[in-house]
Amino acid sequence: MLYDSGHGAVAQLIERYIRIVEVRGLSPLSSTRIMYCAYVLQNPGGILYKGHTDDLQKRIEQHNAEDGFHSYTKHRGPWTVVYTEEFPTRKEAMMREKFFKTGKGRGFLKRIIGAVSA
């Protein structure tokens, strides 16, 4: 179990969907079936960026590229992955990304990212 049972529903969600990624050990998603993920990036200033993709490694490279990729993240990096969740469909990943951008989602991420970095 990743977290103690005192977190209740959060712990169940974590056990079911989450794979925490260490950037140094980042590798492409290894599955013949396409999986989608909702992800959270953080820059050195502590800013969080939320998104979804079907190729996490490629997307991280795009966010950190200095040229050729126009995004909010372009001149605010370098970005590191602090949290991911995998889903079988793009729709589910998009819904989770939208959740991360709500007040409850920001609170959820604050608890999880705080627990991971502690």
PDB file of C-alpha atoms in Angstrom:
ATOM      1  CA  MET A   1       0.000   0.000   0.000  1.00  0.00           C
ATOM      2  CA  LEU A   2       1.399   3.406  -0.956  1.00  0.00           C
ATOM      3  CA  TYR A   3      -0.262   5.339   1.856  1.00  0.00           C
ATOM      4  CA  ASP A   4      -1.638   4.390   5.247  1.00  0.00           C
ATOM      5  CA  SER A   5      -5.306   3.499   5.541  1.00  0.00           C
ATOM      6  CA  GLY A   6      -6.051   6.758   7.359  1.00  0.00           C
ATOM      7  CA  HIS A   7      -6.545   8.407   3.973  1.00  0.00           C
ATOM      8  CA  GLY A   8      -9.623   6.260   3.175  1.00  0.00           C
ATOM      9  CA  ALA A   9     -11.008   6.953  -0.273  1.00  0.00           C
ATOM     10  CA  VAL A  10      -7.845   8.772  -1.348  1.00  0.00           C
ATOM     11  CA  ALA A  11      -5.755   5.681  -0.577  1.00  0.00           C
ATOM     12  CA  GLN A  12      -8.137   3.490  -2.563  1.00  0.00           C
ATOM     13  CA  LEU A  13      -7.955   5.846  -5.527  1.00  0.00           C
ATOM     14  CA  ILE A  14      -4.188   5.940  -5.321  1.00  0.00           C
ATOM     15  CA  GLU A  15      -3.889   2.170  -5.188  1.00  0.00           C
ATOM     16  CA  ARG A  16      -6.203   1.765  -8.157  1.00  0.00           C
ATOM     17  CA  TYR A  17      -4.998   4.352 -10.639  1.00  0.00           C
ATOM     18  CA  ILE A  18      -1.744   5.982  -9.687  1.00  0.00           C
ATOM     19  CA  ARG A  19       1.762   5.442 -10.762  1.00  0.00           C
ATOM     20  CA  ILE A  20       4.159   7.991  -9.337  1.00  0.00           C
ATOM     21  CA  VAL A  21       6.913   8.801 -11.804  1.00  0.00           C
ATOM     22  CA  GLU A  22      10.484   9.681 -10.953  1.00  0.00           C
ATOM     23  CA  VAL A  23      11.791  11.714 -13.851  1.00  0.00           C
ATOM     24  CA  ARG A  24      15.253  10.173 -13.678  1.00  0.00           C
ATOM     25  CA  GLY A  25      13.728   6.747 -14.295  1.00  0.00           C
ATOM     26  CA  LEU A  26      11.116   7.885 -16.802  1.00  0.00           C
ATOM     27  CA  SER A  27      10.430   5.420 -19.573  1.00  0.00           C
ATOM     28  CA  PRO A  28       7.707   5.198 -22.207  1.00  0.00           C
ATOM     29  CA  LEU A  29       4.491   3.548 -21.121  1.00  0.00           C
ATOM     30  CA  SER A  30       5.145  -0.111 -21.828  1.00  0.00           C
ATOM     31  CA  SER A  31       1.927  -1.526 -23.151  1.00  0.00           C
ATOM     32  CA  THR A  32       0.740  -2.652 -26.552  1.00  0.00           C
ATOM     33  CA  ARG A  33      -2.649  -1.191 -25.690  1.00  0.00           C
ATOM     34  CA  ILE A  34      -2.763   2.598 -25.732  1.00  0.00           C
ATOM     35  CA  MET A  35      -3.187   4.001 -22.260  1.00  0.00           C
ATOM     36  CA  TYR A  36      -3.885   7.637 -21.515  1.00  0.00           C
ATOM     37  CA  CYS A  37      -2.681   9.505 -18.511  1.00  0.00           C
ATOM     38  CA  ALA A  38      -3.519  12.646 -16.648  1.00  0.00           C
ATOM     39  CA  TYR A  39      -0.345  14.248 -15.361  1.00  0.00           C
ATOM     40  CA  VAL A  40       0.898  17.081 -13.204  1.00  0.00           C
ATOM     41  CA  LEU A  41       4.168  18.899 -13.833  1.00  0.00           C
ATOM     42  CA  GLN A  42       5.967  21.274 -11.501  1.00  0.00           C
ATOM     43  CA  ASN A  43       8.613  23.883 -12.278  1.00  0.00           C
ATOM     44  CA  PRO A  44      11.346  25.129  -9.900  1.00  0.00           C
ATOM     45  CA  GLY A  45       9.080  28.010  -8.824  1.00  0.00           C
ATOM     46  CA  GLY A  46       6.462  25.535  -7.595  1.00  0.00           C
ATOM     47  CA  ILE A  47       3.926  26.232 -10.377  1.00  0.00           C
ATOM     48  CA  LEU A  48       1.821  23.198 -11.289  1.00  0.00           C
ATOM     49  CA  TYR A  49       0.694  22.408 -14.825  1.00  0.00           C
ATOM     50  CA  LYS A  50      -2.001  19.799 -15.456  1.00  0.00           C
ATOM     51  CA  GLY A  51      -2.564  17.921 -18.705  1.00  0.00           C
ATOM     52  CA  HIS A  52      -3.317  14.579 -20.344  1.00  0.00           C
ATOM     53  CA  THR A  53      -1.594  12.549 -23.059  1.00  0.00           C
ATOM     54  CA  ASP A  54      -1.122   9.112 -24.573  1.00  0.00           C
ATOM     55  CA  ASP A  55       2.699   9.451 -24.630  1.00  0.00           C
ATOM     56  CA  LEU A  56       3.992  10.938 -21.397  1.00  0.00           C
ATOM     57  CA  GLN A  57       7.696  10.938 -22.219  1.00  0.00           C
ATOM     58  CA  LYS A  58       7.158  12.704 -25.555  1.00  0.00           C
ATOM     59  CA  ARG A  59       4.853  15.242 -23.915  1.00  0.00           C
ATOM     60  CA  ILE A  60       7.401  16.056 -21.191  1.00  0.00           C
ATOM     61  CA  GLU A  61      10.056  16.577 -23.867  1.00  0.00           C
ATOM     62  CA  GLN A  62       7.679  18.941 -25.697  1.00  0.00           C
ATOM     63  CA  HIS A  63       6.984  20.940 -22.545  1.00  0.00           C
ATOM     64  CA  ASN A  64      10.714  21.307 -21.865  1.00  0.00           C
ATOM     65  CA  ALA A  65      11.698  22.097 -25.474  1.00  0.00           C
ATOM     66  CA  GLU A  66      12.949  25.632 -26.079  1.00  0.00           C
ATOM     67  CA  ASP A  67      11.748  25.742 -29.682  1.00  0.00           C
ATOM     68  CA  GLY A  68       8.922  24.440 -31.796  1.00  0.00           C
ATOM     69  CA  PHE A  69       6.283  23.970 -29.087  1.00  0.00           C
ATOM     70  CA  HIS A  70       3.957  26.794 -28.132  1.00  0.00           C
ATOM     71  CA  SER A  71       2.478  26.288 -24.697  1.00  0.00           C
ATOM     72  CA  TYR A  72       2.046  27.929 -21.321  1.00  0.00           C
ATOM     73  CA  THR A  73       5.038  25.865 -20.222  1.00  0.00           C
ATOM     74  CA  LYS A  74       7.456  27.046 -22.933  1.00  0.00           C
ATOM     75  CA  HIS A  75       9.429  29.660 -20.971  1.00  0.00           C
ATOM     76  CA  ARG A  76       8.513  28.571 -17.454  1.00  0.00           C
ATOM     77  CA  GLY A  77      10.503  25.315 -17.136  1.00  0.00           C
ATOM     78  CA  PRO A  78      12.258  23.080 -16.670  1.00  0.00           C
ATOM     79  CA  TRP A  79       9.270  20.931 -15.765  1.00  0.00           C
ATOM     80  CA  THR A  80       9.327  17.669 -13.855  1.00  0.00           C
ATOM     81  CA  VAL A  81       6.579  15.104 -13.430  1.00  0.00           C
ATOM     82  CA  VAL A  82       5.238  15.039  -9.890  1.00  0.00           C
ATOM     83  CA  TYR A  83       2.100  12.938 -10.394  1.00  0.00           C
ATOM     84  CA  THR A  84       0.387  10.722 -12.969  1.00  0.00           C
ATOM     85  CA  GLU A  85      -2.711   8.543 -13.221  1.00  0.00           C
ATOM     86  CA  GLU A  86      -3.359   6.091 -16.082  1.00  0.00           C
ATOM     87  CA  PHE A  87      -6.722   5.448 -17.763  1.00  0.00           C
ATOM     88  CA  PRO A  88      -7.951   3.176 -20.550  1.00  0.00           C
ATOM     89  CA  THR A  89      -9.689   6.021 -22.428  1.00  0.00           C
ATOM     90  CA  ARG A  90      -8.858   9.601 -23.383  1.00  0.00           C
ATOM     91  CA  LYS A  91     -12.227  10.728 -22.023  1.00  0.00           C
ATOM     92  CA  GLU A  92     -11.374   9.478 -18.531  1.00  0.00           C
ATOM     93  CA  ALA A  93      -7.942  11.139 -18.641  1.00  0.00           C
ATOM     94  CA  MET A  94      -9.519  14.426 -19.758  1.00  0.00           C
ATOM     95  CA  MET A  95     -12.087  14.237 -16.978  1.00  0.00           C
ATOM     96  CA  ARG A  96      -9.343  13.688 -14.412  1.00  0.00           C
ATOM     97  CA  GLU A  97      -7.323  16.617 -15.799  1.00  0.00           C
ATOM     98  CA  LYS A  98     -10.418  18.803 -15.426  1.00  0.00           C
ATOM     99  CA  PHE A  99     -10.823  17.592 -11.843  1.00  0.00           C
ATOM    100  CA  PHE A 100      -7.207  18.575 -11.061  1.00  0.00           C
ATOM    101  CA  LYS A 101      -8.098  22.133 -12.113  1.00  0.00           C
ATOM    102  CA  THR A 102     -11.011  22.448  -9.645  1.00  0.00           C
ATOM    103  CA  GLY A 103     -10.774  23.560  -6.028  1.00  0.00           C
ATOM    104  CA  LYS A 104     -11.196  19.979  -4.797  1.00  0.00           C
ATOM    105  CA  GLY A 105      -8.649  18.768  -7.327  1.00  0.00           C
ATOM    106  CA  ARG A 106      -6.079  21.356  -6.224  1.00  0.00           C
ATOM    107  CA  GLY A 107      -6.624  20.268  -2.609  1.00  0.00           C
ATOM    108  CA  PHE A 108      -6.212  16.630  -3.617  1.00  0.00           C
ATOM    109  CA  LEU A 109      -2.949  17.377  -5.422  1.00  0.00           C
ATOM    110  CA  LYS A 110      -1.659  19.431  -2.512  1.00  0.00           C
ATOM    111  CA  ARG A 111      -2.214  16.467  -0.153  1.00  0.00           C
ATOM    112  CA  ILE A 112      -0.722  13.913  -2.558  1.00  0.00           C
ATOM    113  CA  ILE A 113       2.281  15.934  -3.703  1.00  0.00           C
ATOM    114  CA  GLY A 114       2.976  16.917  -0.107  1.00  0.00           C
ATOM    115  CA  ALA A 115       2.832  13.251   0.947  1.00  0.00           C
ATOM    116  CA  VAL A 116       5.174  12.192  -1.871  1.00  0.00           C
ATOM    117  CA  SER A 117       7.765  14.892  -1.212  1.00  0.00           C
ATOM    118  CA  ALA A 118       7.721  14.424   2.559  1.00  0.00           C
TER     119      ALA A 118
END
